[in-house]
Amino acid sequence: MAQGATIAPGLTSFLKSLKTTPVDPSVEHFTSLLKRRQIRSSRPCAIATVALLLRVVIEFKGKDAAKLMERIRQVGRRMISAQPRELVVGNMVRRVLGLVREVVDENADVETNAASDNAHSHHDSLTRPNLNSSISNFSPLKHVATEPTDSNLSQSEHMSDSGELYRRPSLLTSHTSYAPTSNALMVHSLFGLFSQPETPSTSSTPTGHQSPDRKGMLTSLNLERLANLSMSNTTIDLRAEVMDGIKELQDELEQSDELIAANALDHIHSNEIILTHTASTTVQKFLLAAARKRKFTVVHAETYPHDHTATHGILLTGKKRESHQDDEDDVWKPLTAAGIQVVVIPDSHVFAIMSRVSKVILATHTVLANGGLVAAAGARMIAKAAKDHQTPVVVVSGVYKLSPVYPFDIEELIEYGDAGKTVPYEDGDFVEKVDVENPLYDYVPADLVDLYITNLGGHAPSYLYRIVADHYRTEDITL
Amino acid sequence: MSEPPASGLTLSPAPAPPEASINLQPQSNGDAKNAKPAEEAASKKVSPAELKKQKAAEKQARRAQQKAEGDGVSQQKGPPTKETQKQTKDSKQPPKDDRSRPLAVRRGPTQSNAPPPKEIKKEPKKEAKQFGLFFGHLYSQPRQHSVVGASKDVHPAILALGLQYSSYTICGSTARMVAMLLAFKVVIDDYQTPVGTSLARHLTSHHLSPQIDFLRSCRPISISMGNAIRWLKDIIIKIDPSTPENEAKRELLEEIDNFIRDRVTAAGQLISGYAIKKIEAGDIILTYGSSAIVEQSILRAHRAGIPFSVIIVDSKPLFEGKQLARRLANHGLKVQYYLITGAFHAVKDATKVFLGAHAMMSNGRLYSRVGTALVSMLASSQSLPVIILCESVKFTERVALDSIVGNEVAPADELLSESEREALLPLRSSLPQSLRKGEEDELAKGETGDVLKWFDGSENLQMLQVLYDVTPAEYISMVITEYGSLPPSSVPVVHRLSTNT
């Protein structure tokens, strides 16, 4: 990237270049940053995604809400396919889509047309598999295939694809009666307003993809909203309202740490011993907020070999190492400066120390709708050791990390990192003979977590699905 | 001091297999680092009167400190033999600060070359910091990293061994025990009973005890070493005082050889024989760190032609598993290597877990390398059999509930490897002012040694390294000893059997 060359490529340079670059090259830039892992971990990804989507909305010409959504979705799919394990990107795309829908809803009439409702529901179920964004479709290896293709091409492909779908009656459940008679035509005419022309050719792998398991969530209410999209767009200033919404979302991203930290005093009492791991700004701010009033001790597992440098850095300086050239990151004192005693331990010591620990606070990469979470490697054993010692496990996470994805295949969510960090490549003999692994993330199932603290407050893991429902429209769950 | 320090001790940097590595002959190319401070100190030490004064002052300081800490420094664990020689050793030690002492092998080239006096100034603060949490009761004895101030009674072979202990050149509980017994053989061989006393009465209390104390000051004594020492003392006591010295010595040496043969070599054979029966074709055996007996079993199974693969989970800072992985891979085994953070992923793929032990406690708990508990916890949560391979000489009548009361604290600066320190160097610019004060002048060049100073200097921040943890019995499916396979609850029974015979 030309812009990236001047400064170290990363979030800051991307945000800078975004101001001057049009959307499409920016998307390209972002996807390449994602692929090279130059933007990584949840917060930077979220910030970049939202900024990019804001740009998309700004540049969008026209008043058709459906078109705008399709545009967002199209951009979103490209970003997701670039790095499917950063679920936050998908979350943000869904949130923005939800915003658009909300704007439309607010301005729409409530009247519905029964007939069109039927037709729509039919189509929705038809096309949904096409748009499926479950990770298995977007494996990083296939991302080329998921780049949007020429609309002419995809149209022709689409025909065969929908035909394909009809061969799977199980997908259609109640709608089978509408089946093969005039499907091609109907699909075309009715759905054109919504999604067809730009449908990217995910269908280039038509047989491989799974039917989305979340289809059951479709409710007639949502379908009504879809129906309304087309008629409402003339009356409102769609763009301005959506942009306002996105700005609110950006504010939420910015403030989520503070809002989470506001809960700290409800959970940390004096003289507690708290165990945490990796370098997480959310956790640090949470603990700092408590440190203002109370004295306690923090035991910090260093998460060798991926995050130990950041961990040491955050403890010494209060900043992650990666962000130390960023000026946008506000500086805060390290915990130790706030009078908190911090003990750094290697990860192997977790079990030995656990009997003295009174609370475990975990940072997270992504929270999943079932209450499980994906966090830095080592989280699983920390959570399990805590469970075995009856020590409560608290996960702090912004709502933006909460993903509507259900972990049907956990392995897909786990990223494996550079094996050279486990055993340096200089040790060529070793690396050649031994299979060196370096998983970056752990999946922690919901039953090992006692409490989630988000910017909305504290929740039981079992309640997270409700928050998912509050934040994401079911129509958007599959992009 | 019978030993001129310069002709001292080779700490062969290569971690060698247990028995073979014990180099009892003093070699000429002594480690300069160890030698130099020794010389310095030797020249400093002048008169006994001064020594006494120093000793008294030190004692007082220590007492005051303990009082301030309030939590009374408890005694270091060890075998039930506390001998009087300890004082002399204490008095001759340089000030209680293990950082001021050169820390030979594990340290890279940049380790503390700082002049000791400067360090001593900082001492009170640092000690206060260390004594803070969890393991305050274990910090009482700083580790000995040189021959400085060793009692003159300590045999050169023991001096060499002690340094090998403290630098982890010899580690692993069996290896340490065997090495100790072999060194004792040399000690006994060189021993001459003074006139007017008998070998049985004099050897233990006056000649072996200083040796043991020195070893203990290098690194706390392992359970197996304690068991072996107790056994040796028993044997010595039982010698008929009328036996001629030469014969008694020969008998003793023979006994030691037999002990090693019976309790280690033969036991190892038996245990690996039992263990390979547990390895089936297609198994994926997971092990943690490196255990000699697990390695032996795996290699035996491999030689027997059973097709299986191995997952090795390893951890900072010693990375013993890396050596094991290398050796196994060289034998043609398929080996996967994880660090402890990826333990769950490793356990998920495995079918059986084989672990070595530092000791088996009488309440069925396993006392072993720190991290073992995590691995066995994850394994048992995945319903994998967790099999402990352990010679009965490592069984102890001690019990433990958690890993905190009895443990061994190791110097925390071992935790930051050279590369890690390097990675932290760019942080210099964002360090809080208080930490940067001392080094304004040398801002330009990055010294990896500075990173340690940051950690040292930053108040409230400390690193902690302990060596062992205690694995609850419920995670353990089976303990294989030379007496056969048993559940962890049978450990005390076997311990009685093995000590009574």
PDB file of C-alpha atoms in Angstrom, chain B residues 5-192:
ATOM      1  CA  PRO B   5      38.959 -21.546  43.081  1.00  0.00           C
ATOM      2  CA  ALA B   6      40.621 -21.034  39.770  1.00  0.00           C
ATOM      3  CA  SER B   7      40.997 -24.706  39.179  1.00  0.00           C
ATOM      4  CA  GLY B   8      37.319 -24.959  39.834  1.00  0.00           C
ATOM      5  CA  LEU B   9      34.408 -26.389  38.163  1.00  0.00           C
ATOM      6  CA  THR B  10      33.221 -26.908  34.729  1.00  0.00           C
ATOM      7  CA  LEU B  11      29.606 -26.349  34.236  1.00  0.00           C
ATOM      8  CA  SER B  12      29.201 -28.057  30.984  1.00  0.00           C
ATOM      9  CA  PRO B  13      26.604 -25.931  29.256  1.00  0.00           C
ATOM     10  CA  ALA B  14      25.102 -28.805  27.403  1.00  0.00           C
ATOM     11  CA  PRO B  15      22.389 -30.399  29.451  1.00  0.00           C
ATOM     12  CA  ALA B  16      23.661 -33.882  29.634  1.00  0.00           C
ATOM     13  CA  PRO B  17      21.878 -37.042  30.549  1.00  0.00           C
ATOM     14  CA  PRO B  18      21.838 -37.627  34.264  1.00  0.00           C
ATOM     15  CA  GLU B  19      24.553 -40.052  35.151  1.00  0.00           C
ATOM     16  CA  ALA B  20      26.871 -39.318  32.315  1.00  0.00           C
ATOM     17  CA  SER B  21      26.989 -35.610  32.940  1.00  0.00           C
ATOM     18  CA  ILE B  22      28.427 -35.752  36.355  1.00  0.00           C
ATOM     19  CA  ASN B  23      31.907 -34.614  35.964  1.00  0.00           C
ATOM     20  CA  LEU B  24      33.585 -35.258  39.179  1.00  0.00           C
ATOM     21  CA  GLN B  25      37.092 -34.408  38.138  1.00  0.00           C
ATOM     22  CA  PRO B  26      37.970 -30.798  38.577  1.00  0.00           C
ATOM     23  CA  GLN B  27      38.933 -29.427  35.244  1.00  0.00           C
ATOM     24  CA  SER B  28      41.348 -26.729  34.418  1.00  0.00           C
ATOM     25  CA  ASN B  29      39.203 -24.540  32.245  1.00  0.00           C
ATOM     26  CA  GLY B  30      37.206 -23.291  35.176  1.00  0.00           C
ATOM     27  CA  ASP B  31      34.409 -20.861  34.616  1.00  0.00           C
ATOM     28  CA  ALA B  32      35.977 -17.482  34.941  1.00  0.00           C
ATOM     29  CA  LYS B  33      32.831 -15.979  36.261  1.00  0.00           C
ATOM     30  CA  ASN B  34      32.691 -18.277  39.181  1.00  0.00           C
ATOM     31  CA  ALA B  35      36.320 -18.084  39.827  1.00  0.00           C
ATOM     32  CA  LYS B  36      36.714 -14.359  39.953  1.00  0.00           C
ATOM     33  CA  PRO B  37      34.295 -13.469  42.684  1.00  0.00           C
ATOM     34  CA  ALA B  38      35.628 -16.368  44.616  1.00  0.00           C
ATOM     35  CA  GLU B  39      39.067 -14.907  44.529  1.00  0.00           C
ATOM     36  CA  GLU B  40      37.848 -11.486  45.420  1.00  0.00           C
ATOM     37  CA  ALA B  41      35.897 -12.715  48.312  1.00  0.00           C
ATOM     38  CA  ALA B  42      38.737 -14.842  49.493  1.00  0.00           C
ATOM     39  CA  SER B  43      41.014 -11.888  49.573  1.00  0.00           C
ATOM     40  CA  LYS B  44      38.425  -9.824  51.363  1.00  0.00           C
ATOM     41  CA  LYS B  45      37.913 -12.289  54.101  1.00  0.00           C
ATOM     42  CA  VAL B  46      40.560 -11.432  56.616  1.00  0.00           C
ATOM     43  CA  SER B  47      40.248 -12.266  60.204  1.00  0.00           C
ATOM     44  CA  PRO B  48      37.857 -14.466  62.105  1.00  0.00           C
ATOM     45  CA  ALA B  49      36.969 -11.506  64.281  1.00  0.00           C
ATOM     46  CA  GLU B  50      35.782  -9.542  61.352  1.00  0.00           C
ATOM     47  CA  LEU B  51      33.905 -12.488  60.132  1.00  0.00           C
ATOM     48  CA  LYS B  52      32.113 -12.764  63.400  1.00  0.00           C
ATOM     49  CA  LYS B  53      31.182  -9.143  63.343  1.00  0.00           C
ATOM     50  CA  GLN B  54      29.829  -9.417  59.874  1.00  0.00           C
ATOM     51  CA  LYS B  55      27.885 -12.452  60.826  1.00  0.00           C
ATOM     52  CA  ALA B  56      26.303 -10.783  63.791  1.00  0.00           C
ATOM     53  CA  ALA B  57      25.315  -7.755  61.785  1.00  0.00           C
ATOM     54  CA  GLU B  58      23.816  -9.866  59.145  1.00  0.00           C
ATOM     55  CA  LYS B  59      21.838 -11.862  61.595  1.00  0.00           C
ATOM     56  CA  GLN B  60      20.476  -8.753  63.160  1.00  0.00           C
ATOM     57  CA  ALA B  61      19.471  -7.307  59.865  1.00  0.00           C
ATOM     58  CA  ARG B  62      17.736 -10.444  58.969  1.00  0.00           C
ATOM     59  CA  ARG B  63      15.888 -10.596  62.210  1.00  0.00           C
ATOM     60  CA  ALA B  64      14.713  -7.042  61.856  1.00  0.00           C
ATOM     61  CA  GLN B  65      13.523  -7.756  58.412  1.00  0.00           C
ATOM     62  CA  GLN B  66      11.606 -10.787  59.467  1.00  0.00           C
ATOM     63  CA  LYS B  67       9.939  -8.827  62.165  1.00  0.00           C
ATOM     64  CA  ALA B  68       8.973  -6.132  59.733  1.00  0.00           C
ATOM     65  CA  GLU B  69       7.522  -8.648  57.424  1.00  0.00           C
ATOM     66  CA  GLY B  70       5.561 -10.071  60.251  1.00  0.00           C
ATOM     67  CA  ASP B  71       5.037 -13.448  58.762  1.00  0.00           C
ATOM     68  CA  GLY B  72       8.010 -15.190  60.235  1.00  0.00           C
ATOM     69  CA  VAL B  73      10.197 -16.897  57.746  1.00  0.00           C
ATOM     70  CA  SER B  74       9.529 -20.526  57.988  1.00  0.00           C
ATOM     71  CA  GLN B  75      12.159 -23.127  57.700  1.00  0.00           C
ATOM     72  CA  GLN B  76      13.131 -24.430  54.402  1.00  0.00           C
ATOM     73  CA  LYS B  77      11.880 -27.880  53.768  1.00  0.00           C
ATOM     74  CA  GLY B  78      14.351 -30.663  53.660  1.00  0.00           C
ATOM     75  CA  PRO B  79      15.243 -33.923  55.180  1.00  0.00           C
ATOM     76  CA  PRO B  80      15.113 -34.114  58.929  1.00  0.00           C
ATOM     77  CA  THR B  81      18.784 -33.494  59.367  1.00  0.00           C
ATOM     78  CA  LYS B  82      19.719 -30.035  60.481  1.00  0.00           C
ATOM     79  CA  GLU B  83      23.290 -29.813  61.438  1.00  0.00           C
ATOM     80  CA  THR B  84      25.281 -27.238  63.197  1.00  0.00           C
ATOM     81  CA  GLN B  85      27.516 -26.477  60.307  1.00  0.00           C
ATOM     82  CA  LYS B  86      24.890 -24.284  58.856  1.00  0.00           C
ATOM     83  CA  GLN B  87      25.998 -21.235  60.727  1.00  0.00           C
ATOM     84  CA  THR B  88      29.468 -21.241  59.384  1.00  0.00           C
ATOM     85  CA  LYS B  89      28.124 -21.425  55.944  1.00  0.00           C
ATOM     86  CA  ASP B  90      25.764 -18.555  56.537  1.00  0.00           C
ATOM     87  CA  SER B  91      28.420 -16.347  57.871  1.00  0.00           C
ATOM     88  CA  LYS B  92      30.623 -16.724  54.930  1.00  0.00           C
ATOM     89  CA  GLN B  93      28.037 -16.022  52.353  1.00  0.00           C
ATOM     90  CA  PRO B  94      28.124 -12.707  50.642  1.00  0.00           C
ATOM     91  CA  PRO B  95      25.212 -10.449  51.532  1.00  0.00           C
ATOM     92  CA  LYS B  96      21.841 -11.932  51.023  1.00  0.00           C
ATOM     93  CA  ASP B  97      21.137 -10.969  47.543  1.00  0.00           C
ATOM     94  CA  ASP B  98      21.210 -13.587  44.944  1.00  0.00           C
ATOM     95  CA  ARG B  99      21.222 -11.073  42.143  1.00  0.00           C
ATOM     96  CA  SER B 100      24.609  -9.767  43.029  1.00  0.00           C
ATOM     97  CA  ARG B 101      26.065 -13.134  42.508  1.00  0.00           C
ATOM     98  CA  PRO B 102      26.986 -14.337  39.094  1.00  0.00           C
ATOM     99  CA  LEU B 103      24.423 -16.745  37.892  1.00  0.00           C
ATOM    100  CA  ALA B 104      26.321 -18.872  35.589  1.00  0.00           C
ATOM    101  CA  VAL B 105      24.891 -21.039  32.969  1.00  0.00           C
ATOM    102  CA  ARG B 106      21.349 -20.114  32.362  1.00  0.00           C
ATOM    103  CA  ARG B 107      22.124 -16.483  32.092  1.00  0.00           C
ATOM    104  CA  GLY B 108      23.237 -14.995  28.829  1.00  0.00           C
ATOM    105  CA  PRO B 109      26.341 -12.907  28.484  1.00  0.00           C
ATOM    106  CA  THR B 110      24.680  -9.719  29.670  1.00  0.00           C
ATOM    107  CA  GLN B 111      23.940 -10.861  33.139  1.00  0.00           C
ATOM    108  CA  SER B 112      24.725  -8.790  36.117  1.00  0.00           C
ATOM    109  CA  ASN B 113      28.216  -7.545  35.776  1.00  0.00           C
ATOM    110  CA  ALA B 114      27.229  -4.735  38.038  1.00  0.00           C
ATOM    111  CA  PRO B 115      29.561  -4.272  40.966  1.00  0.00           C
ATOM    112  CA  PRO B 116      28.099  -5.795  44.085  1.00  0.00           C
ATOM    113  CA  PRO B 117      28.297  -2.713  46.305  1.00  0.00           C
ATOM    114  CA  LYS B 118      25.804  -0.835  44.172  1.00  0.00           C
ATOM    115  CA  GLU B 119      23.378  -3.667  44.437  1.00  0.00           C
ATOM    116  CA  ILE B 120      23.666  -3.856  48.135  1.00  0.00           C
ATOM    117  CA  LYS B 121      22.462  -0.322  48.486  1.00  0.00           C
ATOM    118  CA  LYS B 122      19.188  -1.256  46.897  1.00  0.00           C
ATOM    119  CA  GLU B 123      18.849  -4.319  48.966  1.00  0.00           C
ATOM    120  CA  PRO B 124      16.272  -3.423  51.562  1.00  0.00           C
ATOM    121  CA  LYS B 125      13.715  -2.295  49.067  1.00  0.00           C
ATOM    122  CA  LYS B 126      14.135  -5.273  46.872  1.00  0.00           C
ATOM    123  CA  GLU B 127      13.856  -7.739  49.650  1.00  0.00           C
ATOM    124  CA  ALA B 128      10.743  -6.099  50.920  1.00  0.00           C
ATOM    125  CA  LYS B 129       9.266  -6.449  47.501  1.00  0.00           C
ATOM    126  CA  GLN B 130      10.105 -10.084  47.222  1.00  0.00           C
ATOM    127  CA  PHE B 131       8.790 -11.034  50.554  1.00  0.00           C
ATOM    128  CA  GLY B 132       5.407  -9.678  49.697  1.00  0.00           C
ATOM    129  CA  LEU B 133       3.077 -12.293  48.453  1.00  0.00           C
ATOM    130  CA  PHE B 134       2.198 -15.960  48.393  1.00  0.00           C
ATOM    131  CA  PHE B 135       5.642 -17.421  48.701  1.00  0.00           C
ATOM    132  CA  GLY B 136       7.161 -15.031  51.186  1.00  0.00           C
ATOM    133  CA  HIS B 137       7.876 -17.950  53.455  1.00  0.00           C
ATOM    134  CA  LEU B 138      10.060 -19.554  50.845  1.00  0.00           C
ATOM    135  CA  TYR B 139      12.362 -16.653  50.126  1.00  0.00           C
ATOM    136  CA  SER B 140      14.444 -17.162  53.222  1.00  0.00           C
ATOM    137  CA  GLN B 141      17.359 -18.843  51.523  1.00  0.00           C
ATOM    138  CA  PRO B 142      18.939 -17.194  48.555  1.00  0.00           C
ATOM    139  CA  ARG B 143      20.468 -19.608  46.194  1.00  0.00           C
ATOM    140  CA  GLN B 144      24.164 -20.245  46.127  1.00  0.00           C
ATOM    141  CA  HIS B 145      25.650 -19.698  42.715  1.00  0.00           C
ATOM    142  CA  SER B 146      29.330 -19.872  43.407  1.00  0.00           C
ATOM    143  CA  VAL B 147      31.800 -21.568  45.636  1.00  0.00           C
ATOM    144  CA  VAL B 148      32.378 -18.341  47.520  1.00  0.00           C
ATOM    145  CA  GLY B 149      32.108 -18.905  51.184  1.00  0.00           C
ATOM    146  CA  ALA B 150      31.595 -22.612  50.975  1.00  0.00           C
ATOM    147  CA  SER B 151      32.731 -24.365  54.065  1.00  0.00           C
ATOM    148  CA  LYS B 152      36.242 -25.682  53.797  1.00  0.00           C
ATOM    149  CA  ASP B 153      34.955 -29.133  54.563  1.00  0.00           C
ATOM    150  CA  VAL B 154      33.050 -29.312  51.344  1.00  0.00           C
ATOM    151  CA  HIS B 155      34.559 -31.789  48.975  1.00  0.00           C
ATOM    152  CA  PRO B 156      35.440 -30.528  45.471  1.00  0.00           C
ATOM    153  CA  ALA B 157      33.152 -33.064  43.884  1.00  0.00           C
ATOM    154  CA  ILE B 158      30.298 -31.676  45.923  1.00  0.00           C
ATOM    155  CA  LEU B 159      31.230 -28.121  45.031  1.00  0.00           C
ATOM    156  CA  ALA B 160      31.045 -29.029  41.383  1.00  0.00           C
ATOM    157  CA  LEU B 161      27.785 -30.808  41.844  1.00  0.00           C
ATOM    158  CA  GLY B 162      26.272 -27.942  43.765  1.00  0.00           C
ATOM    159  CA  LEU B 163      26.963 -25.515  41.005  1.00  0.00           C
ATOM    160  CA  GLN B 164      25.552 -27.914  38.502  1.00  0.00           C
ATOM    161  CA  TYR B 165      22.407 -28.004  40.592  1.00  0.00           C
ATOM    162  CA  SER B 166      22.057 -24.295  40.888  1.00  0.00           C
ATOM    163  CA  SER B 167      22.582 -23.762  37.191  1.00  0.00           C
ATOM    164  CA  TYR B 168      20.107 -26.512  36.294  1.00  0.00           C
ATOM    165  CA  THR B 169      22.785 -28.411  34.444  1.00  0.00           C
ATOM    166  CA  ILE B 170      21.665 -31.369  36.441  1.00  0.00           C
ATOM    167  CA  CYS B 171      17.996 -31.251  37.072  1.00  0.00           C
ATOM    168  CA  GLY B 172      15.244 -33.721  37.497  1.00  0.00           C
ATOM    169  CA  SER B 173      14.747 -35.395  40.783  1.00  0.00           C
ATOM    170  CA  THR B 174      16.201 -38.799  39.913  1.00  0.00           C
ATOM    171  CA  ALA B 175      19.188 -37.371  38.136  1.00  0.00           C
ATOM    172  CA  ARG B 176      19.956 -35.128  41.056  1.00  0.00           C
ATOM    173  CA  MET B 177      19.727 -38.001  43.472  1.00  0.00           C
ATOM    174  CA  VAL B 178      21.960 -40.274  41.436  1.00  0.00           C
ATOM    175  CA  ALA B 179      24.468 -37.512  40.907  1.00  0.00           C
ATOM    176  CA  MET B 180      24.512 -36.849  44.610  1.00  0.00           C
ATOM    177  CA  LEU B 181      25.090 -40.481  45.485  1.00  0.00           C
ATOM    178  CA  LEU B 182      27.905 -40.751  42.977  1.00  0.00           C
ATOM    179  CA  ALA B 183      29.492 -37.650  44.437  1.00  0.00           C
ATOM    180  CA  PHE B 184      29.093 -39.108  47.911  1.00  0.00           C
ATOM    181  CA  LYS B 185      30.948 -42.150  46.739  1.00  0.00           C
ATOM    182  CA  VAL B 186      33.917 -39.960  45.957  1.00  0.00           C
ATOM    183  CA  VAL B 187      33.530 -38.182  49.273  1.00  0.00           C
ATOM    184  CA  ILE B 188      33.448 -41.446  51.174  1.00  0.00           C
ATOM    185  CA  ASP B 189      36.325 -42.799  49.192  1.00  0.00           C
ATOM    186  CA  ASP B 190      38.445 -39.801  50.150  1.00  0.00           C
ATOM    187  CA  TYR B 191      37.312 -39.887  53.748  1.00  0.00           C
ATOM    188  CA  GLN B 192      39.618 -40.748  56.538  1.00  0.00           C
TER     189      GLN B 192
END
